[in-house]
Amino acid sequence: MFNLEDVAEAWRYLPGVSAVVGAEVDRALPDIVRTLLDGGDLTEHPGVVVPDGRPMRKALPLRNLDDAPVPDFTDFPWDRYPVRIVPLMTGRGCQWDKCLFCSDVISASGRTFRTRSVESVLLEMQEQSDRHSTTNFLFLDLKLNSWPGMIRGIARDIGRYVRGAEWIGTVHVDRRSDNGLSRQDLDIAVEGGMRRVSFGLESGSQRLLDAMQKGSDVERNAQFIRDAHSAGLSVRCTMFRGFPGETAEDMEATVRFLEEHKERIDRIRFNEFTLHLGTPIWRTMMSRAAGDVPLQIRRQDSKQARVIYRNREPRVPAYRKAKAHALALVHEINRRPLRDAARQFDGLM
Ligand code: SF4
């Protein structure tokens, strides 16, 4: 988030900070460090600010991700962990790019969607597997199915590069006629080593999903959970409460959804809504007259790239009751052991 001016400003004057970088530095980092060590001008590098107050030159997103070097985890203390799980990314950004609350797609690396080739991803997995004697991988992409060919390509071909590979990743159950997540796709993904899938369920209320511009349907989310579970995947969801305008009826719809699907969901992360700087919902909240928005803005916490607010809407007893019910369901789900096939990934995602 250092690509956001306010955030970079909040950090660059901290004692001991030489520079703040809001850019994808996969290729540029060695040059930036060399410039620092040589006492050169760090601001010649796009996306870098120093504590002297000069403005940042914006860094463009990286164009060709296949040119980025394979991360070097040689110095990572692998021996302190029970399982070796190598993180990697197949692309940056998100092809949907529209959810009003999403801070990922305004960060330095998420601004536009770009994908690597399937082959470069498979070669990286092979190289990391050889280097670190492991077959476990964690995809850190915002979503693995922005380009459905990626998740399919990994599932279909990974066996030729890493025998016995097992992997987990995040997807978006979006409305495209082909989003790469059909029942057949999921069966093939499991055959190709996928063990766990995470997705942004957000809410069980269609009204609220539409208000967020999530681009997904409650019924399609439900079908995905059924399909992923019966294909053998451990299913994890992220959700949040407190989106501006959320009502007791929305929370009750979430409760009904969780009741219906709790046996097929392995883990839920259920956050409080955060108003992040630079997001579309933040722009709306800041641009409308102060008394006209459901959130009362208290202060900007630029270091954390967020705004501290108070929800003006009174939380009626029906809302509080439904929220308590939803939290009880989340607790019931999260205290169960994970599906056996996904155990080594417990605690990730
Ligand atoms: S689908 Fe996910 S990554 Fe894409 S905009 Fe929405 S929340 Fe952000």
Short mmCIF file of C-alpha atoms and ligand atoms in Angstrom, two decimals:
data_model
loop_
_atom_site.label_atom_id
_atom_site.label_comp_id
_atom_site.label_asym_id
_atom_site.label_seq_id
_atom_site.Cartn_x
_atom_site.Cartn_y
_atom_site.Cartn_z
CA MET A 1 0.00 0.00 0.00
CA PHE A 2 3.05 2.32 -0.05
CA ASN A 3 2.00 3.25 -3.59
CA LEU A 4 -0.73 5.36 -1.89
CA GLU A 5 0.64 8.80 -1.15
CA ASP A 6 -0.89 9.15 2.32
CA VAL A 7 0.46 5.79 3.40
CA ALA A 8 3.98 6.49 2.13
CA GLU A 9 3.86 9.88 3.87
CA ALA A 10 2.91 8.28 7.18
CA TRP A 11 5.89 5.93 7.04
CA ARG A 12 8.72 7.79 5.40
CA TYR A 13 9.47 10.12 8.34
CA LEU A 14 9.71 7.33 10.93
CA PRO A 15 13.11 7.36 12.65
CA GLY A 16 15.50 4.93 10.97
CA VAL A 17 13.61 4.64 7.68
CA SER A 18 15.91 5.18 4.66
CA ALA A 19 13.21 4.85 2.03
CA VAL A 20 9.71 3.55 1.45
CA VAL A 21 8.96 1.54 -1.69
CA GLY A 22 5.51 1.36 -3.29
CA ALA A 23 6.29 -0.70 -6.35
CA GLU A 24 6.72 -4.24 -7.62
CA VAL A 25 10.45 -4.58 -7.09
CA ASP A 26 10.99 -8.16 -8.26
CA ARG A 27 13.63 -6.95 -10.71
CA ALA A 28 14.57 -3.55 -9.27
CA LEU A 29 15.31 -4.46 -5.63
CA PRO A 30 19.03 -5.25 -6.10
CA ASP A 31 19.52 -1.90 -7.88
CA ILE A 32 17.64 -0.04 -5.15
CA VAL A 33 19.80 -1.62 -2.45
CA ARG A 34 22.97 -0.90 -4.46
CA THR A 35 21.97 2.77 -4.82
CA LEU A 36 21.38 2.95 -1.07
CA LEU A 37 24.75 1.35 -0.24
CA ASP A 38 26.56 3.64 -2.71
CA GLY A 39 24.88 6.73 -1.20
CA GLY A 40 23.15 7.49 -4.52
CA ASP A 41 19.80 9.15 -5.19
CA LEU A 42 17.12 6.57 -4.34
CA THR A 43 14.36 8.65 -5.93
CA GLU A 44 15.75 7.82 -9.35
CA HIS A 45 13.86 4.53 -8.86
CA PRO A 46 10.10 4.83 -9.55
CA GLY A 47 7.92 4.13 -6.52
CA VAL A 48 10.59 5.09 -3.97
CA VAL A 49 10.32 8.00 -1.50
CA VAL A 50 12.93 9.14 0.99
CA PRO A 51 12.50 11.24 4.14
CA ASP A 52 13.42 14.55 2.45
CA GLY A 53 9.85 15.37 1.37
CA ARG A 54 10.29 15.02 -2.40
CA PRO A 55 7.19 13.51 -4.14
CA MET A 56 7.16 9.92 -5.40
CA ARG A 57 7.45 9.07 -9.08
CA LYS A 58 4.69 6.50 -9.59
CA ALA A 59 5.90 3.03 -10.54
CA LEU A 60 4.05 1.28 -13.37
CA PRO A 61 2.90 -2.32 -12.86
CA LEU A 62 5.39 -4.94 -14.06
CA ARG A 63 4.57 -5.95 -17.59
CA ASN A 64 6.06 -9.33 -18.21
CA LEU A 65 5.81 -11.43 -15.08
CA ASP A 66 7.61 -14.33 -16.72
CA ASP A 67 10.74 -12.15 -16.57
CA ALA A 68 10.63 -11.90 -12.78
CA PRO A 69 13.23 -14.02 -11.00
CA VAL A 70 12.28 -17.13 -9.03
CA PRO A 71 12.18 -16.17 -5.32
CA ASP A 72 15.17 -17.35 -3.31
CA PHE A 73 14.14 -18.97 -0.02
CA THR A 74 17.54 -20.54 0.65
CA ASP A 75 17.98 -18.64 3.95
CA PHE A 76 14.50 -19.39 5.22
CA PRO A 77 14.67 -21.52 8.42
CA TRP A 78 12.77 -24.46 6.94
CA ASP A 79 13.91 -26.75 9.74
CA ARG A 80 11.78 -24.83 12.25
CA TYR A 81 8.55 -25.76 10.46
CA PRO A 82 6.80 -29.13 10.52
CA VAL A 83 5.94 -28.91 6.79
CA ARG A 84 7.75 -27.17 3.96
CA ILE A 85 5.23 -25.15 1.98
CA VAL A 86 6.55 -22.90 -0.79
CA PRO A 87 4.54 -19.75 -1.61
CA LEU A 88 4.24 -18.55 -5.19
CA MET A 89 2.07 -16.44 -7.51
CA THR A 90 0.80 -17.18 -10.99
CA GLY A 91 -0.22 -13.58 -11.67
CA ARG A 92 -1.01 -10.23 -10.12
CA GLY A 93 -4.27 -8.33 -9.75
CA CYS A 94 -7.79 -9.54 -10.46
CA GLN A 95 -9.67 -9.70 -13.76
CA TRP A 96 -12.93 -8.60 -12.02
CA ASP A 97 -11.40 -5.61 -10.22
CA LYS A 98 -14.76 -4.14 -9.13
CA CYS A 99 -15.56 -5.05 -5.51
CA LEU A 100 -16.15 -1.75 -3.73
CA PHE A 101 -14.34 -2.77 -0.53
CA CYS A 102 -11.27 -4.37 -2.12
CA SER A 103 -7.93 -2.86 -1.17
CA ASP A 104 -5.95 -5.59 -2.94
CA VAL A 105 -6.65 -4.16 -6.37
CA ILE A 106 -5.35 -0.72 -5.48
CA SER A 107 -2.10 -1.97 -3.95
CA ALA A 108 1.19 -1.67 -5.87
CA SER A 109 1.01 -5.23 -7.18
CA GLY A 110 -2.76 -5.57 -7.65
CA ARG A 111 -3.64 -2.62 -9.88
CA THR A 112 -4.06 -4.46 -13.14
CA PHE A 113 -4.52 -8.11 -13.95
CA ARG A 114 -1.51 -9.83 -15.47
CA THR A 115 -0.82 -13.51 -15.73
CA ARG A 116 2.30 -15.60 -16.12
CA SER A 117 2.44 -18.46 -18.55
CA VAL A 118 1.46 -21.85 -17.14
CA GLU A 119 4.86 -23.22 -18.10
CA SER A 120 6.82 -20.61 -16.13
CA VAL A 121 4.69 -21.40 -13.05
CA LEU A 122 5.27 -25.14 -13.42
CA LEU A 123 9.01 -24.63 -13.90
CA GLU A 124 9.15 -22.49 -10.75
CA MET A 125 7.35 -25.24 -8.80
CA GLN A 126 9.81 -27.79 -10.12
CA GLU A 127 12.80 -25.63 -9.19
CA GLN A 128 11.51 -24.88 -5.68
CA SER A 129 10.66 -28.54 -5.16
CA ASP A 130 14.24 -29.52 -6.07
CA ARG A 131 15.81 -26.74 -3.99
CA HIS A 132 13.82 -27.37 -0.83
CA SER A 133 12.88 -31.04 -1.11
CA THR A 134 9.17 -30.43 -0.87
CA THR A 135 6.00 -31.05 -2.87
CA ASN A 136 3.73 -28.57 -1.02
CA PHE A 137 2.74 -25.20 -2.49
CA LEU A 138 0.62 -22.24 -1.48
CA PHE A 139 -0.65 -19.96 -4.26
CA LEU A 140 -0.86 -16.39 -3.00
CA ASP A 141 -2.74 -15.00 -6.00
CA LEU A 142 -5.77 -12.83 -5.24
CA LYS A 143 -7.57 -15.48 -7.27
CA LEU A 144 -6.26 -18.45 -9.20
CA ASN A 145 -9.12 -18.39 -11.71
CA SER A 146 -8.84 -14.85 -13.14
CA TRP A 147 -7.70 -16.73 -16.22
CA PRO A 148 -9.31 -20.19 -15.99
CA GLY A 149 -6.51 -21.64 -18.11
CA MET A 150 -4.10 -21.22 -15.19
CA ILE A 151 -5.85 -23.38 -12.61
CA ARG A 152 -6.65 -25.93 -15.30
CA GLY A 153 -3.09 -25.92 -16.63
CA ILE A 154 -1.56 -26.46 -13.19
CA ALA A 155 -4.01 -29.26 -12.38
CA ARG A 156 -3.45 -30.98 -15.72
CA ASP A 157 0.36 -30.74 -15.98
CA ILE A 158 1.91 -30.40 -12.51
CA GLY A 159 2.42 -34.18 -12.30
CA ARG A 160 4.99 -33.96 -15.13
CA TYR A 161 7.02 -31.37 -13.17
CA VAL A 162 6.59 -32.31 -9.50
CA ARG A 163 5.49 -35.84 -8.71
CA GLY A 164 2.96 -35.90 -5.85
CA ALA A 165 2.55 -32.12 -5.68
CA GLU A 166 -0.12 -30.81 -3.30
CA TRP A 167 -1.32 -27.22 -3.37
CA ILE A 168 -3.89 -24.73 -2.16
CA GLY A 169 -5.17 -21.40 -3.45
CA THR A 170 -7.91 -18.77 -3.56
CA VAL A 171 -10.62 -18.35 -6.22
CA HIS A 172 -13.52 -16.02 -6.99
CA VAL A 173 -16.83 -17.77 -7.63
CA ASP A 174 -17.85 -15.20 -10.21
CA ARG A 175 -20.68 -15.06 -12.75
CA ARG A 176 -18.74 -15.85 -15.92
CA SER A 177 -20.19 -18.74 -17.89
CA ASP A 178 -16.73 -20.33 -17.67
CA ASN A 179 -14.94 -19.37 -14.45
CA GLY A 180 -12.79 -22.50 -14.31
CA LEU A 181 -14.69 -23.88 -11.30
CA SER A 182 -17.16 -26.36 -12.75
CA ARG A 183 -17.58 -29.69 -11.00
CA GLN A 184 -15.40 -31.28 -13.67
CA ASP A 185 -12.71 -28.61 -13.19
CA LEU A 186 -12.71 -29.23 -9.45
CA ASP A 187 -12.41 -33.00 -9.89
CA ILE A 188 -9.43 -32.47 -12.17
CA ALA A 189 -7.91 -29.96 -9.71
CA VAL A 190 -8.12 -32.53 -6.91
CA GLU A 191 -6.60 -35.18 -9.17
CA GLY A 192 -3.80 -32.69 -9.89
CA GLY A 193 -3.04 -32.17 -6.20
CA MET A 194 -5.31 -29.32 -5.07
CA ARG A 195 -6.23 -29.91 -1.43
CA ARG A 196 -7.81 -26.71 -0.18
CA VAL A 197 -9.69 -23.84 -1.74
CA SER A 198 -10.51 -20.45 -0.26
CA PHE A 199 -12.99 -17.96 -1.64
CA GLY A 200 -14.64 -14.67 -0.70
CA LEU A 201 -18.17 -15.66 0.27
CA GLU A 202 -18.55 -12.32 2.09
CA SER A 203 -22.28 -12.68 2.89
CA GLY A 204 -25.30 -14.94 2.43
CA SER A 205 -27.39 -11.96 1.27
CA GLN A 206 -27.72 -11.39 -2.48
CA ARG A 207 -28.78 -7.81 -1.83
CA LEU A 208 -25.54 -7.16 0.02
CA LEU A 209 -23.35 -8.98 -2.53
CA ASP A 210 -24.87 -6.75 -5.21
CA ALA A 211 -24.33 -3.64 -3.08
CA MET A 212 -20.64 -4.62 -2.77
CA GLN A 213 -20.43 -5.22 -6.54
CA LYS A 214 -19.02 -8.62 -5.69
CA GLY A 215 -20.01 -10.10 -9.02
CA SER A 216 -21.23 -13.34 -7.46
CA ASP A 217 -24.49 -15.12 -6.66
CA VAL A 218 -25.56 -16.75 -3.43
CA GLU A 219 -26.85 -19.79 -5.30
CA ARG A 220 -23.65 -20.16 -7.29
CA ASN A 221 -21.59 -19.88 -4.11
CA ALA A 222 -23.75 -22.63 -2.61
CA GLN A 223 -23.25 -24.87 -5.64
CA PHE A 224 -19.51 -24.25 -5.54
CA ILE A 225 -19.32 -25.27 -1.88
CA ARG A 226 -21.26 -28.48 -2.65
CA ASP A 227 -19.08 -29.27 -5.67
CA ALA A 228 -15.76 -28.45 -4.03
CA HIS A 229 -16.61 -30.48 -0.95
CA SER A 230 -17.73 -33.53 -2.88
CA ALA A 231 -14.70 -33.29 -5.14
CA GLY A 232 -12.64 -33.74 -1.93
CA LEU A 233 -11.44 -30.19 -1.26
CA SER A 234 -11.22 -28.55 2.12
CA VAL A 235 -13.35 -25.41 1.70
CA ARG A 236 -12.48 -22.15 3.40
CA CYS A 237 -14.46 -18.90 3.13
CA THR A 238 -13.73 -15.32 4.01
CA MET A 239 -16.66 -13.15 5.09
CA PHE A 240 -17.22 -9.86 6.82
CA ARG A 241 -19.89 -8.02 8.73
CA GLY A 242 -20.64 -4.32 8.94
CA PHE A 243 -20.57 -3.32 5.25
CA PRO A 244 -22.30 0.10 5.03
CA GLY A 245 -26.03 -0.44 4.74
CA GLU A 246 -26.02 -4.02 6.07
CA THR A 247 -29.34 -4.85 7.75
CA ALA A 248 -30.68 -7.46 10.14
CA GLU A 249 -32.27 -9.23 7.14
CA ASP A 250 -28.82 -9.47 5.48
CA MET A 251 -27.31 -11.00 8.61
CA GLU A 252 -30.25 -13.41 8.90
CA ALA A 253 -29.66 -14.49 5.29
CA THR A 254 -26.02 -15.16 6.22
CA VAL A 255 -27.15 -17.29 9.16
CA ARG A 256 -29.46 -19.34 6.91
CA PHE A 257 -26.62 -19.84 4.42
CA LEU A 258 -24.20 -21.01 7.09
CA GLU A 259 -26.78 -23.33 8.66
CA GLU A 260 -27.37 -24.94 5.30
CA HIS A 261 -23.71 -25.38 4.33
CA LYS A 262 -21.84 -25.70 7.61
CA GLU A 263 -21.13 -29.41 7.15
CA ARG A 264 -19.26 -28.71 3.93
CA ILE A 265 -17.22 -25.71 5.09
CA ASP A 266 -13.93 -26.38 6.90
CA ARG A 267 -12.93 -22.89 7.98
CA ILE A 268 -14.35 -19.37 7.95
CA ARG A 269 -12.59 -16.11 8.50
CA PHE A 270 -15.29 -13.66 9.58
CA ASN A 271 -13.91 -10.13 9.86
CA GLU A 272 -15.28 -6.76 10.78
CA PHE A 273 -15.53 -4.52 7.70
CA THR A 274 -12.45 -2.30 7.25
CA LEU A 275 -12.65 0.96 5.34
CA HIS A 276 -9.37 1.00 3.43
CA LEU A 277 -7.91 4.14 1.91
CA GLY A 278 -8.24 4.41 -1.83
CA THR A 279 -11.03 1.84 -2.25
CA PRO A 280 -14.20 2.79 -4.19
CA ILE A 281 -16.32 2.58 -1.00
CA TRP A 282 -13.84 4.91 0.75
CA ARG A 283 -14.17 7.41 -2.09
CA THR A 284 -17.96 7.30 -1.80
CA MET A 285 -17.91 7.71 1.97
CA MET A 286 -15.46 10.63 1.76
CA SER A 287 -17.20 12.43 -1.10
CA ARG A 288 -20.77 12.42 0.21
CA ALA A 289 -21.90 15.01 2.76
CA ALA A 290 -20.83 13.97 6.24
CA GLY A 291 -24.37 13.43 7.54
CA ASP A 292 -25.43 11.54 4.44
CA VAL A 293 -23.35 8.36 4.84
CA PRO A 294 -23.93 5.45 7.20
CA LEU A 295 -20.40 5.72 8.62
CA GLN A 296 -19.20 8.53 10.81
CA ILE A 297 -15.56 9.06 9.94
CA ARG A 298 -13.46 9.59 13.07
CA ARG A 299 -9.90 9.76 11.79
CA GLN A 300 -7.60 8.48 9.11
CA ASP A 301 -5.04 5.88 10.18
CA SER A 302 -2.66 6.32 7.25
CA LYS A 303 -0.02 3.99 8.65
CA GLN A 304 -2.52 1.14 8.41
CA ALA A 305 -4.07 2.50 5.17
CA ARG A 306 -7.52 2.66 6.72
CA VAL A 307 -10.11 4.98 8.21
CA ILE A 308 -11.44 4.63 11.75
CA TYR A 309 -15.22 5.04 11.74
CA ARG A 310 -18.34 4.49 13.75
CA ASN A 311 -21.41 2.95 12.18
CA ARG A 312 -24.28 5.45 12.52
CA GLU A 313 -26.95 2.87 11.84
CA PRO A 314 -28.45 1.67 15.10
CA ARG A 315 -27.81 -2.04 15.58
CA VAL A 316 -31.33 -3.24 16.28
CA PRO A 317 -31.82 -6.31 18.53
CA ALA A 318 -32.66 -8.45 15.47
CA TYR A 319 -29.26 -7.60 13.94
CA ARG A 320 -27.37 -8.32 17.13
CA LYS A 321 -29.21 -11.62 17.58
CA ALA A 322 -28.47 -12.71 14.01
CA LYS A 323 -24.82 -11.67 14.35
CA ALA A 324 -24.43 -13.69 17.56
CA HIS A 325 -25.98 -16.68 15.77
CA ALA A 326 -23.61 -16.27 12.81
CA LEU A 327 -20.59 -16.05 15.12
CA ALA A 328 -21.70 -19.18 16.97
CA LEU A 329 -21.90 -21.03 13.64
CA VAL A 330 -18.45 -19.79 12.63
CA HIS A 331 -17.08 -21.04 15.94
CA GLU A 332 -18.76 -24.42 15.48
CA ILE A 333 -17.18 -24.75 12.03
CA ASN A 334 -13.71 -23.52 12.99
CA ARG A 335 -13.28 -25.81 15.97
CA ARG A 336 -13.65 -28.96 13.87
CA PRO A 337 -10.48 -30.67 12.60
CA LEU A 338 -9.63 -30.04 8.94
CA ARG A 339 -10.27 -32.69 6.32
CA ASP A 340 -7.44 -35.21 6.46
CA ALA A 341 -6.12 -34.51 2.97
CA ALA A 342 -5.60 -30.84 3.83
CA ARG A 343 -4.11 -31.21 7.31
CA GLN A 344 -0.60 -30.10 6.37
CA PHE A 345 -2.06 -26.77 5.26
CA ASP A 346 -3.76 -26.01 8.57
CA GLY A 347 -3.25 -22.39 9.60
CA LEU A 348 -2.56 -21.23 6.03
CA MET A 349 -5.19 -19.13 4.29
S1 SF4 B 1 -12.84 -10.61 -6.71
FE1 SF4 B 1 -11.48 -10.51 -4.92
S2 SF4 B 1 -9.57 -9.62 -5.66
FE2 SF4 B 1 -11.14 -9.21 -7.20
S3 SF4 B 1 -11.91 -7.19 -6.74
FE3 SF4 B 1 -13.24 -8.66 -5.69
S4 SF4 B 1 -12.37 -8.95 -3.62
FE4 SF4 B 1 -10.82 -7.92 -4.91
#
